[in-house]
Coordinates of C-alpha atoms (C1' of nucleotides) in Angstrom, one line a residue:
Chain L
X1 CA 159.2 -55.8 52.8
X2 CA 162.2 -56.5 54.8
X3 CA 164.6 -59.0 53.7
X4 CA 167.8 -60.5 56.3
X5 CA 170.3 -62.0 54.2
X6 CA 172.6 -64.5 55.8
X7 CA 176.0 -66.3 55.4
X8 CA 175.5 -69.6 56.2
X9 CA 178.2 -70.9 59.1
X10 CA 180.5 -67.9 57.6
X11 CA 183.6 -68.2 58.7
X12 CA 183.7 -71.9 57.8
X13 CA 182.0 -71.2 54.5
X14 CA 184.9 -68.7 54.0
X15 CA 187.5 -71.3 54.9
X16 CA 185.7 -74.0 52.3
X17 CA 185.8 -71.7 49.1
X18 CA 189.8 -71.7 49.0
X19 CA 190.0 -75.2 50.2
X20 CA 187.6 -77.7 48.4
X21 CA 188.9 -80.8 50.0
X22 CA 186.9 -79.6 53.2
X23 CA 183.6 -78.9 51.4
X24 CA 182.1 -82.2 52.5
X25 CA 184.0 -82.5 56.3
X26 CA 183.2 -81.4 59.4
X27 CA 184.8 -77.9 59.7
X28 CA 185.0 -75.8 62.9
X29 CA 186.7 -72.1 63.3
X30 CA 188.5 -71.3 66.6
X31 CA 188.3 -67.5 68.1
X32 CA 191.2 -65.9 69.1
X33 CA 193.5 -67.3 71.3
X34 CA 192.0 -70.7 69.6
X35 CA 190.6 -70.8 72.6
X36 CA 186.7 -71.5 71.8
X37 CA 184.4 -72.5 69.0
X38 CA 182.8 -70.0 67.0
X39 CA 181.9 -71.0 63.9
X40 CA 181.0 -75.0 63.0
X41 CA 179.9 -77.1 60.0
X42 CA 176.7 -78.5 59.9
X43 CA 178.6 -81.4 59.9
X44 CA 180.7 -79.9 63.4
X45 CA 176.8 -79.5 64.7
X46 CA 175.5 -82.5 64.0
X47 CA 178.5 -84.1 66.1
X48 CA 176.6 -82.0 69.0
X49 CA 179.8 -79.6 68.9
X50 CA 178.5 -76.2 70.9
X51 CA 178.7 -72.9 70.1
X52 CA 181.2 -71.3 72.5
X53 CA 182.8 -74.7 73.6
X54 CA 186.2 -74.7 74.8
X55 CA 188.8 -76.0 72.2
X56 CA 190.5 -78.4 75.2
X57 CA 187.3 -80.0 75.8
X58 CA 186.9 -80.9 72.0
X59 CA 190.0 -81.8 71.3
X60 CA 190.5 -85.1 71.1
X61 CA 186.8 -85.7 69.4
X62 CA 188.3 -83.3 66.2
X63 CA 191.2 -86.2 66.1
X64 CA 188.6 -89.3 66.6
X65 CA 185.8 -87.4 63.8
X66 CA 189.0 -85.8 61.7
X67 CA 187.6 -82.5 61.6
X68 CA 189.2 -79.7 60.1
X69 CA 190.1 -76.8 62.7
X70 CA 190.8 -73.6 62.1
X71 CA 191.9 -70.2 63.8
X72 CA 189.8 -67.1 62.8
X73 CA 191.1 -65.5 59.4
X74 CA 189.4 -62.0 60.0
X75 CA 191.5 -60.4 57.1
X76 CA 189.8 -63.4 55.0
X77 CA 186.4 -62.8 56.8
X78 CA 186.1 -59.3 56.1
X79 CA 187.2 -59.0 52.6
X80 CA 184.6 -61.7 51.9
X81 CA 181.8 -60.1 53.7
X82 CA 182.6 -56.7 51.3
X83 CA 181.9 -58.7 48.5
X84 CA 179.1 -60.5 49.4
X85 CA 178.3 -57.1 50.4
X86 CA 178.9 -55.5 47.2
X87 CA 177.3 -58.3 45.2
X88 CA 174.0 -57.9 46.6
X89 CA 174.1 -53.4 46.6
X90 CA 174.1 -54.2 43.0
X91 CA 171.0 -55.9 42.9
X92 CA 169.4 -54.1 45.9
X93 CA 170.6 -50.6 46.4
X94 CA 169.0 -50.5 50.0
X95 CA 171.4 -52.6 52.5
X96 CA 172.2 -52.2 56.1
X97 CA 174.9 -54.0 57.0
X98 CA 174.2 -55.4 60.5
X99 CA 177.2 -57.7 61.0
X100 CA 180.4 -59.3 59.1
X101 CA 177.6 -62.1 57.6
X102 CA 174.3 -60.4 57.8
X103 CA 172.7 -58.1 56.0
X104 CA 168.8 -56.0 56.0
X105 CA 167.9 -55.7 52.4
X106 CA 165.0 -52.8 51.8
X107 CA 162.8 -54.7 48.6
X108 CA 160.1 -51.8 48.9
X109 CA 162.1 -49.1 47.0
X110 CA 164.2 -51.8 45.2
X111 CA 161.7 -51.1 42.6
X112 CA 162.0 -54.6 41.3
X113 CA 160.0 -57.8 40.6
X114 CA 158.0 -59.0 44.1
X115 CA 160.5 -59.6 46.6
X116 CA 160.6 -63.3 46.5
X117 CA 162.2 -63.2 43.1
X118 CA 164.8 -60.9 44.1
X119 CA 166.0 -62.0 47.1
X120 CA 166.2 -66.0 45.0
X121 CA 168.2 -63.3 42.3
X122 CA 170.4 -62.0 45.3
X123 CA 171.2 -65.4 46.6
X124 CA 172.1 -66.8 43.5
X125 CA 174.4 -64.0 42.5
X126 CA 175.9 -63.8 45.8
X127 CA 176.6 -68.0 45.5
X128 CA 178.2 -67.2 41.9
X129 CA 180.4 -63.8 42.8
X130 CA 181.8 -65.4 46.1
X131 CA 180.6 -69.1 46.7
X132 CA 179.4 -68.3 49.6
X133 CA 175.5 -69.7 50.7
X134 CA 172.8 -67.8 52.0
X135 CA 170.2 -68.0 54.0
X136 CA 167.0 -65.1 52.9
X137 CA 163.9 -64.5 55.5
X138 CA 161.7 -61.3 54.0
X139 CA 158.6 -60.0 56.3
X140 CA 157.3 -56.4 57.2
X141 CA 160.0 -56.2 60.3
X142 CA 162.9 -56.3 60.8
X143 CA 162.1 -58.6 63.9
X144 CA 160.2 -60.7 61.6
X145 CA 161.9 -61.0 58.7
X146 CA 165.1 -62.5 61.5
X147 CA 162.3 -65.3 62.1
X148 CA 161.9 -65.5 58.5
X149 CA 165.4 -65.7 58.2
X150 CA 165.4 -68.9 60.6
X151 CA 162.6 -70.8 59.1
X152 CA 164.7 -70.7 55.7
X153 CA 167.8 -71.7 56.8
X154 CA 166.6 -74.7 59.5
X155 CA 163.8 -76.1 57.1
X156 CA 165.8 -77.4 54.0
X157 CA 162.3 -77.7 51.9
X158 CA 161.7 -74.0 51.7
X159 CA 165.5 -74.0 50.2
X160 CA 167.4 -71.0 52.1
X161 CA 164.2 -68.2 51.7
X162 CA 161.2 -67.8 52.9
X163 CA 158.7 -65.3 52.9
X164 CA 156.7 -64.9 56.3
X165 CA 153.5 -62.5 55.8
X166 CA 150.5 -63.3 56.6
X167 CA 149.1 -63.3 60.1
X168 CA 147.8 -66.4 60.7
X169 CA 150.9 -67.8 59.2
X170 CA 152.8 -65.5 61.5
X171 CA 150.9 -66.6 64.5
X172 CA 151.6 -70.3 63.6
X173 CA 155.5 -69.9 63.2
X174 CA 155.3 -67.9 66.5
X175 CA 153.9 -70.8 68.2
X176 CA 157.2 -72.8 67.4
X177 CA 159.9 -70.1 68.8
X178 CA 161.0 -70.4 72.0
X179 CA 160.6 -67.0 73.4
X180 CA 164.6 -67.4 74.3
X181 CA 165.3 -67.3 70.4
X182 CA 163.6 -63.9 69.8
X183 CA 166.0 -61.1 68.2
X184 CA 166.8 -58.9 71.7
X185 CA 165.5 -61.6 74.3
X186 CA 168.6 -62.9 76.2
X187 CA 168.4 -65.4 78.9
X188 CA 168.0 -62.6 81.5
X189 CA 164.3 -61.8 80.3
X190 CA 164.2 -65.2 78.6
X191 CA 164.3 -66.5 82.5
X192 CA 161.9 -63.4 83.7
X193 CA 159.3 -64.2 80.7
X194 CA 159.4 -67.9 81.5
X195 CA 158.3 -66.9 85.0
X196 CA 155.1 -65.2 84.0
X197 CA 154.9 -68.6 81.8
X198 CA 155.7 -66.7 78.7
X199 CA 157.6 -69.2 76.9
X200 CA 156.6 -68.9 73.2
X201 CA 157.1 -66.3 70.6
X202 CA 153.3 -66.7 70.5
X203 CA 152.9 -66.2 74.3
X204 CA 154.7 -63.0 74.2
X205 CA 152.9 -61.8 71.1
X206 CA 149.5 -62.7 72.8
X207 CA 151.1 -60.3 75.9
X208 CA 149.1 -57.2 76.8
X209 CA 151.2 -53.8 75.8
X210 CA 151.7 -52.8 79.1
X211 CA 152.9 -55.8 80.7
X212 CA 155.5 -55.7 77.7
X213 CA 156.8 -52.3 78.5
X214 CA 156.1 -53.0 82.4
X215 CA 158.3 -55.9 82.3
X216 CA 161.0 -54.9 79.5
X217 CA 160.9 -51.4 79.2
X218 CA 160.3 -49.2 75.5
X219 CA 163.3 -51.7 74.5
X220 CA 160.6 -54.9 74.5
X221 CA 157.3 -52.6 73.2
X222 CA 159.4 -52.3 70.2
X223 CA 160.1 -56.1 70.0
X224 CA 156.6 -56.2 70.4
X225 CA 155.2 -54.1 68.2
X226 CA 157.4 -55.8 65.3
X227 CA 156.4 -58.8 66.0
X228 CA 152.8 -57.2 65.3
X229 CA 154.2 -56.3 61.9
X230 CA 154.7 -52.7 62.7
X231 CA 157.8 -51.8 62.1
X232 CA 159.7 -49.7 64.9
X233 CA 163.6 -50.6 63.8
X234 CA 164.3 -48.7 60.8
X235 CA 166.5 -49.5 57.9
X236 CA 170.0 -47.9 58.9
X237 CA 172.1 -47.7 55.8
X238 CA 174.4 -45.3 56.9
X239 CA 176.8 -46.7 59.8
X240 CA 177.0 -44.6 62.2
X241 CA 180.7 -43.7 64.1
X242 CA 181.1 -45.7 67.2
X243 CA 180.9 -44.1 70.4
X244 CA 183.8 -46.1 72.3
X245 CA 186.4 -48.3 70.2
X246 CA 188.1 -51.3 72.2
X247 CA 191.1 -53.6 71.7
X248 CA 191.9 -56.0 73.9
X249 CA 193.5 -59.4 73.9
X250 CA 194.4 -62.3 76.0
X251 CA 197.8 -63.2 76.4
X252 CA 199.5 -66.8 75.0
X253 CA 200.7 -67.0 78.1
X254 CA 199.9 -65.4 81.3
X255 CA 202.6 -62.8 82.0
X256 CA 203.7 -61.2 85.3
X257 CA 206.6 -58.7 84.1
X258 CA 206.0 -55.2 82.7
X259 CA 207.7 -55.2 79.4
X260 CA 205.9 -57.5 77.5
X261 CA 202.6 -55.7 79.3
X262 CA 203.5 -52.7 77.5
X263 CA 204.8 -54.1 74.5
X264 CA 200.7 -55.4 74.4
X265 CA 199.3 -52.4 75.6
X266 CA 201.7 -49.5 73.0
X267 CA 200.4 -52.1 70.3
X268 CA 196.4 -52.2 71.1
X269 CA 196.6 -48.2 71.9
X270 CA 197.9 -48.2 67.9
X271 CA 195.3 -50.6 66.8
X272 CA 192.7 -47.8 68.8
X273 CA 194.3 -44.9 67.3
X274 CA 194.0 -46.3 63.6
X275 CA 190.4 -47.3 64.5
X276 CA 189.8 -43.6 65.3
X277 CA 191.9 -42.4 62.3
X278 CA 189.7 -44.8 59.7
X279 CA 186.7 -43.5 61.0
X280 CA 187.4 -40.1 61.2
X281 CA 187.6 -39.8 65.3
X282 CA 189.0 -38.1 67.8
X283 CA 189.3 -39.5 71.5
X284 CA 189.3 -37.3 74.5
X285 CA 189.8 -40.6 76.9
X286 CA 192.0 -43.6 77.5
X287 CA 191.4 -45.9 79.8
X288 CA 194.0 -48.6 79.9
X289 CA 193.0 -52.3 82.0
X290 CA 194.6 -55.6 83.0
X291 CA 192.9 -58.4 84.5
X292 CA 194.6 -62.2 85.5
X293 CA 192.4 -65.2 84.8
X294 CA 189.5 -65.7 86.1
X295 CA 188.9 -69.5 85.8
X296 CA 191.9 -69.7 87.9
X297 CA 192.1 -70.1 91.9
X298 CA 194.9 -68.1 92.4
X299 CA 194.5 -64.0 93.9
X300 CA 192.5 -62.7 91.1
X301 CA 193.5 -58.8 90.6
X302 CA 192.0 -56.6 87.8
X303 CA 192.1 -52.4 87.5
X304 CA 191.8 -50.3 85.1
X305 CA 192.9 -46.4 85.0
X306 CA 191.3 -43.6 82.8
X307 CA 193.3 -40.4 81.3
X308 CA 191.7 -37.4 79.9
X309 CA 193.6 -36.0 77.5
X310 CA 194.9 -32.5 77.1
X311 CA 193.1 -32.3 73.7
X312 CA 191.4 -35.3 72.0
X313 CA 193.4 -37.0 69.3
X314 CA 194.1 -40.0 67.0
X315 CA 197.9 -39.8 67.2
X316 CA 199.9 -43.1 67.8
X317 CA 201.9 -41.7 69.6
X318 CA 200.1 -39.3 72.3
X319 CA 197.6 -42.6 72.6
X320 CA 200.4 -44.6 73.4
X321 CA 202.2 -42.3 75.4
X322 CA 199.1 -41.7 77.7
X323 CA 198.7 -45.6 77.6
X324 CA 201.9 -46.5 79.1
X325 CA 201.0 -44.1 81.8
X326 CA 197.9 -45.5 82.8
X327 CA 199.6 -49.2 82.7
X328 CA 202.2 -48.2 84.8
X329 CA 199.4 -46.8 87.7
X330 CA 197.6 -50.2 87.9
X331 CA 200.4 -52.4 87.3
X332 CA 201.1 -54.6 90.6
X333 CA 203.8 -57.3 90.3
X334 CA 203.4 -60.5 91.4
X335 CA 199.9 -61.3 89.8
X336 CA 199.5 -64.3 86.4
X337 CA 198.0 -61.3 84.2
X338 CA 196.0 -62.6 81.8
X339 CA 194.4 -59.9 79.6
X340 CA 194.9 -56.4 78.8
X341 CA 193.4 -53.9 76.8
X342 CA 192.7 -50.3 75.3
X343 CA 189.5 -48.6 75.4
X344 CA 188.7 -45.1 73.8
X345 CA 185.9 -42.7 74.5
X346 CA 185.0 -39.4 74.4
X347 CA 184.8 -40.0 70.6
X348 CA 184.7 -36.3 68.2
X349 CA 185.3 -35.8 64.6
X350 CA 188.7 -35.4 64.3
X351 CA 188.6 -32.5 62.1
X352 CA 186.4 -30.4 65.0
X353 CA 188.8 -31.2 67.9
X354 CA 188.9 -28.5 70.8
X355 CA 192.3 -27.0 70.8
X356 CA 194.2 -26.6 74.2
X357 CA 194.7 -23.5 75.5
X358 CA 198.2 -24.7 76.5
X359 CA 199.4 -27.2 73.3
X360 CA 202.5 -25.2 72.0
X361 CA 202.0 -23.5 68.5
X362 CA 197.7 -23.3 68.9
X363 CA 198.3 -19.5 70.2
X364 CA 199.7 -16.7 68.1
X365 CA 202.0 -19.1 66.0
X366 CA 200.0 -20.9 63.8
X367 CA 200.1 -18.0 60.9
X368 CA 202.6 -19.4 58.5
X369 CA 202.7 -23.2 59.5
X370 CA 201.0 -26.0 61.2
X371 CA 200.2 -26.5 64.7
X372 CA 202.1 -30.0 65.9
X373 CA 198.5 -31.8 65.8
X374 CA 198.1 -31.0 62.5
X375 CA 201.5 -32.5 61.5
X376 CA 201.2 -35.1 63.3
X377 CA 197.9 -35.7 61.7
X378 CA 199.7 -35.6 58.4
X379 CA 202.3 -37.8 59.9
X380 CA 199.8 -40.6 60.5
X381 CA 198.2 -40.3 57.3
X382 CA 201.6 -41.3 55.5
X383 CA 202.0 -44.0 58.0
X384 CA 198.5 -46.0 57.2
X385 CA 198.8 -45.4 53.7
X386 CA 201.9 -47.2 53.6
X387 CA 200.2 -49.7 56.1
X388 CA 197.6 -50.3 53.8
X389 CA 199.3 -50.4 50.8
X390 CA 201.8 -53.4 52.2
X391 CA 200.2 -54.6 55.5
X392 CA 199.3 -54.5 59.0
X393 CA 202.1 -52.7 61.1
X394 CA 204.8 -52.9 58.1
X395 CA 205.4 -49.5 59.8
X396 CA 205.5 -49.5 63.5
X397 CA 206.3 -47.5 66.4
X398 CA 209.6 -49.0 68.9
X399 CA 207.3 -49.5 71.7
X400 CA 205.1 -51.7 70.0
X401 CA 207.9 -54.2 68.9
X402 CA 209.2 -57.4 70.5
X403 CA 212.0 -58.7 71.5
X404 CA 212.9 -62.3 72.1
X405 CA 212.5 -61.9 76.2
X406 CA 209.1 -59.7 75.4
X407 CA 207.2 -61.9 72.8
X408 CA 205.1 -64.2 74.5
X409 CA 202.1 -62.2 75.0
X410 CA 201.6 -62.6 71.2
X411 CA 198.6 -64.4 69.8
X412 CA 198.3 -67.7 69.0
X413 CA 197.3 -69.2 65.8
X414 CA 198.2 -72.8 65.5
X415 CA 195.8 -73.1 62.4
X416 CA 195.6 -70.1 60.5
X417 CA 194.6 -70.1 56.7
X418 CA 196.3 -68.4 53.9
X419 CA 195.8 -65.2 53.8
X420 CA 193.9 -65.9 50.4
X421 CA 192.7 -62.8 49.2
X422 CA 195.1 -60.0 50.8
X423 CA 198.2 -62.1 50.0
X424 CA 200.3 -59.5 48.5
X425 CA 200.5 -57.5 51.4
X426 CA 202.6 -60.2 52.7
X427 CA 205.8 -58.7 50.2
X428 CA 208.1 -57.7 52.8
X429 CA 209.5 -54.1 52.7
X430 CA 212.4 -54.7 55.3
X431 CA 214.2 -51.6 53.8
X432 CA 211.6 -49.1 54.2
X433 CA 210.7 -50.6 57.9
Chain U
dT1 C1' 153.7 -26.9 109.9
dC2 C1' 154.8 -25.3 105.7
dT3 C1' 159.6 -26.1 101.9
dG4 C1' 158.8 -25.0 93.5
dG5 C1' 159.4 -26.3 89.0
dG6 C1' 161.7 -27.0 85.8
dG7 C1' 166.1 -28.6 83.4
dT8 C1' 171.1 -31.0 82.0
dC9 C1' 174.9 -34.0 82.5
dC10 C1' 177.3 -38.0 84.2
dT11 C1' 177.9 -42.6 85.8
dA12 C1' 176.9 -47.3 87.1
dG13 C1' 174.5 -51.2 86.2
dG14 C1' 171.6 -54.1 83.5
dA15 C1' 170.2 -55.9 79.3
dC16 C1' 171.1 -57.2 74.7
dC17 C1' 173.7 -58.2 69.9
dC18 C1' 177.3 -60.6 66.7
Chain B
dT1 C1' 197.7 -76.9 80.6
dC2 C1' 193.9 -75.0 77.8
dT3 C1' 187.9 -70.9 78.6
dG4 C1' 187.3 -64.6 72.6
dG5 C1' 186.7 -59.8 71.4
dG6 C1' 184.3 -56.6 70.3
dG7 C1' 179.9 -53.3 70.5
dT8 C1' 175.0 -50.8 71.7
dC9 C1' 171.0 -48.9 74.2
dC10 C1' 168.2 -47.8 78.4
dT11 C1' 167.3 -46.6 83.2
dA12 C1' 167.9 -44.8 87.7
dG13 C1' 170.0 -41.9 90.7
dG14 C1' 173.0 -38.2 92.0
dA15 C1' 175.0 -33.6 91.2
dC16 C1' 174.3 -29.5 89.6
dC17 C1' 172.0 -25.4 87.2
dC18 C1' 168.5 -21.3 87.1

DNA sequence: TCTGGGGTCCTAGGACCC
DNA sequence: TCTGGGGTCCTAGGACCC
């Protein structure tokens, strides 16, 4: 049996364990920018507050209902999630970790109690270690056991876990999904499905095989097949390295010059380059774009330019170098720019990066010492160590930094929590800087 | 008139997830 | 005035190989 563990409304259940006083309100979290709602209260729900909605349009009703707003606390976020995380790998060795607040728990080679028992043992333990509530759906899929995982958090009598197994039990909860709400049916196929008047879990289930993989491809015979109970999605506990890694932000404000562009752009090729470096990765491509906004009438421009790089790396530097470059191709003046961002791809291990025929010290001198990748490798190592040990960008490279003229582009965060439990690294080490 | 039979790699576009 | 930021997989078609 499959189990999906669940943080109920995380980010706002995050927010609530270091702040008491808005256990009982109506709670939303803002996503960067605080520019929509991501995360709400039951409370925040119940007010008909939408997932996705624009803060400007909500506004004034979180003055009229006095709810609590926040800006997204990811430092918060994740270090929660590990130990939620942690708390149930000690009770069920077997996890994939599927998002920040969700979790597939393997009971079968648990080797524990029936699996009813231990997922009430995880939730508990998991509402003691971090005070964080769970929802717990168990079934034979993976696909199923996410239906599960529905029924226990919408239906308060079955108290955050339910157990979905046998057939005609499936087929009776199936009847009550809208086919939309299906794990991997997105409004595309939801739309296409309601055309051949598939509109139920049920109806979809009822589907012959080969209309499924007509219609959907092998991508919807597996939906289909787990909704059968055979599973096709298996347990992945080991995560495997990303293919592409992106940073990207909107601006504060739009911007039309090119410093504070590059400022944004030097600082998201870092953030991409100590992506690759925590992950062990080596890029071979950057591809650098800017776009202005599109819910705007003005002349809309948006381009983006790709570099291959001489040899791949996870330097700073050569990222950000490269970067710069690729800015300075697509940047046209006289636009309201209103996003910008790194991409990159071409991911190896870093230790088994091609070496360039041409990168000085890689032919005939590499005998006694090191070739420049190699101490520049070493380079960044000291550099996130010391990162890590006293915070985000405590170390920094000049063309990542502001000045007054260039700031703007920075994020804004009109409501962001404490950071609760990575506080320290707050300690300012001006001198070492 | 007839015109083989395999492959690989890359990219763009479409679909989905949180 | 104000509208997030990441990712994955699959398929089709084109270029190219022997």
């Amino acid at each position: 049996m499959i189990g999906l563990l669940d943080c109920n409304n995380f980010y706002v259940s995050c927010e609530r364990v270091f702040d008491p006083t808005i256990a009982k309100k109506s709670v939303v979290v803002l996503s960067n920018q605080d520019g929509c709602v991501i995360a709400r209260s039951n409370e925040a729900k119940a007010l008909g507050i939408e997932m996705g909605v624009p803060f400007f349009q909500i506004r004034a009703l979180t003055k009229v209902e006095d709810i609590a707003v926040y800006s997204s606390n990811y430092a918060l976020y994740g270090d929660m999630s590990s130990r939620v995380v942690e708390t149930v790998r000690a009770i069920v060795p077997e996890v994939e970790v599927y998002s920040i607040d969700e979790q597939f728990l393997d009971f079968d080679t648990a080797h524990r109690r029936n699996a009813a028992d231990t997922g009430q043992e995880v939730r508990t333990k998991v509402g003691q270690h971090t005070g964080i509530p769970t929802g717990l759906g168990i079934a034979r899929t993976k696909t199923l056991a996410k239906i599960a995982n529905r029924i226990a958090k919408k239906s308060l009598t079955h108290g955050g876990i339910y157990v979905l197994d046998h057939p005609q039990q499936i087929e009776s909860m199936l009847a009550l999904i809208a086919v939309s709400d299906l794990w991997g049916i997105g409004r595309r196929y939801a739309k296409k499905l309601g055309k051949y008047n598939v509109n139920t879990a049920l109806d979809l289930y009822r589907c012959p095989e080969s209309f499924v993989q007509q219609q959907m491809t092998v991508v919807g015979l597996r939906l289909w097949h787990e909704l059968h109970g055979r599973p096709c999605l298996p347990l992945e506990q080991i995560s495997k390295p990303k293919k592409n890694i992106c940073t990207s932000r909107s601006f504060q404000q739009v911007q039309t010059d090119l410093p504070p562009l590059r400022e944004a752009i030097a600082t998201h090729a870092n953030r991409c380059a100590q992506k690759l470096r925590a992950q062990g990765s080596a890029a071979n491509y950057v591809q650098v774009f800017v776009q202005t906004n599109k819910h705007c009438p003005e002349q809309q421009y948006a381009n983006s330019f790709t570099w291959t790089l001489p040899v791949s790396s996870n330097d700073s530097r050569l990222l950000i170098r490269y970067a710069l470059q690729a800015l300075e191709r697509i940047f046209q003046p006289g636009y309201h720019y209103q996003k910008c961002g790194v991409i990159v791809s071409g991911l190896v291990p870093e230790n088994a990066h091609q070496l360039s025929l041409f990168e000085p010290g890689t032919l005939g001198h590499t005998s006694g010492g090191q070739t420049p990748a190699e101490k520049g490798l070493q380079l960044m190592q000291v550099v996130d160590t010391l990162n890590d040990r006293y915070g985000r960008d405590k170390v920094q490279l000049g063309a990542m930094m502001s000045t007054k003229e260039t700031a703007s582009w920075r994020m804004q965060q009109n409501f962001l929590s404490p950071q609760y439990t990575t506080r320290f690294k707050d300690i300012p080490i001006a001198w070492c800087v």
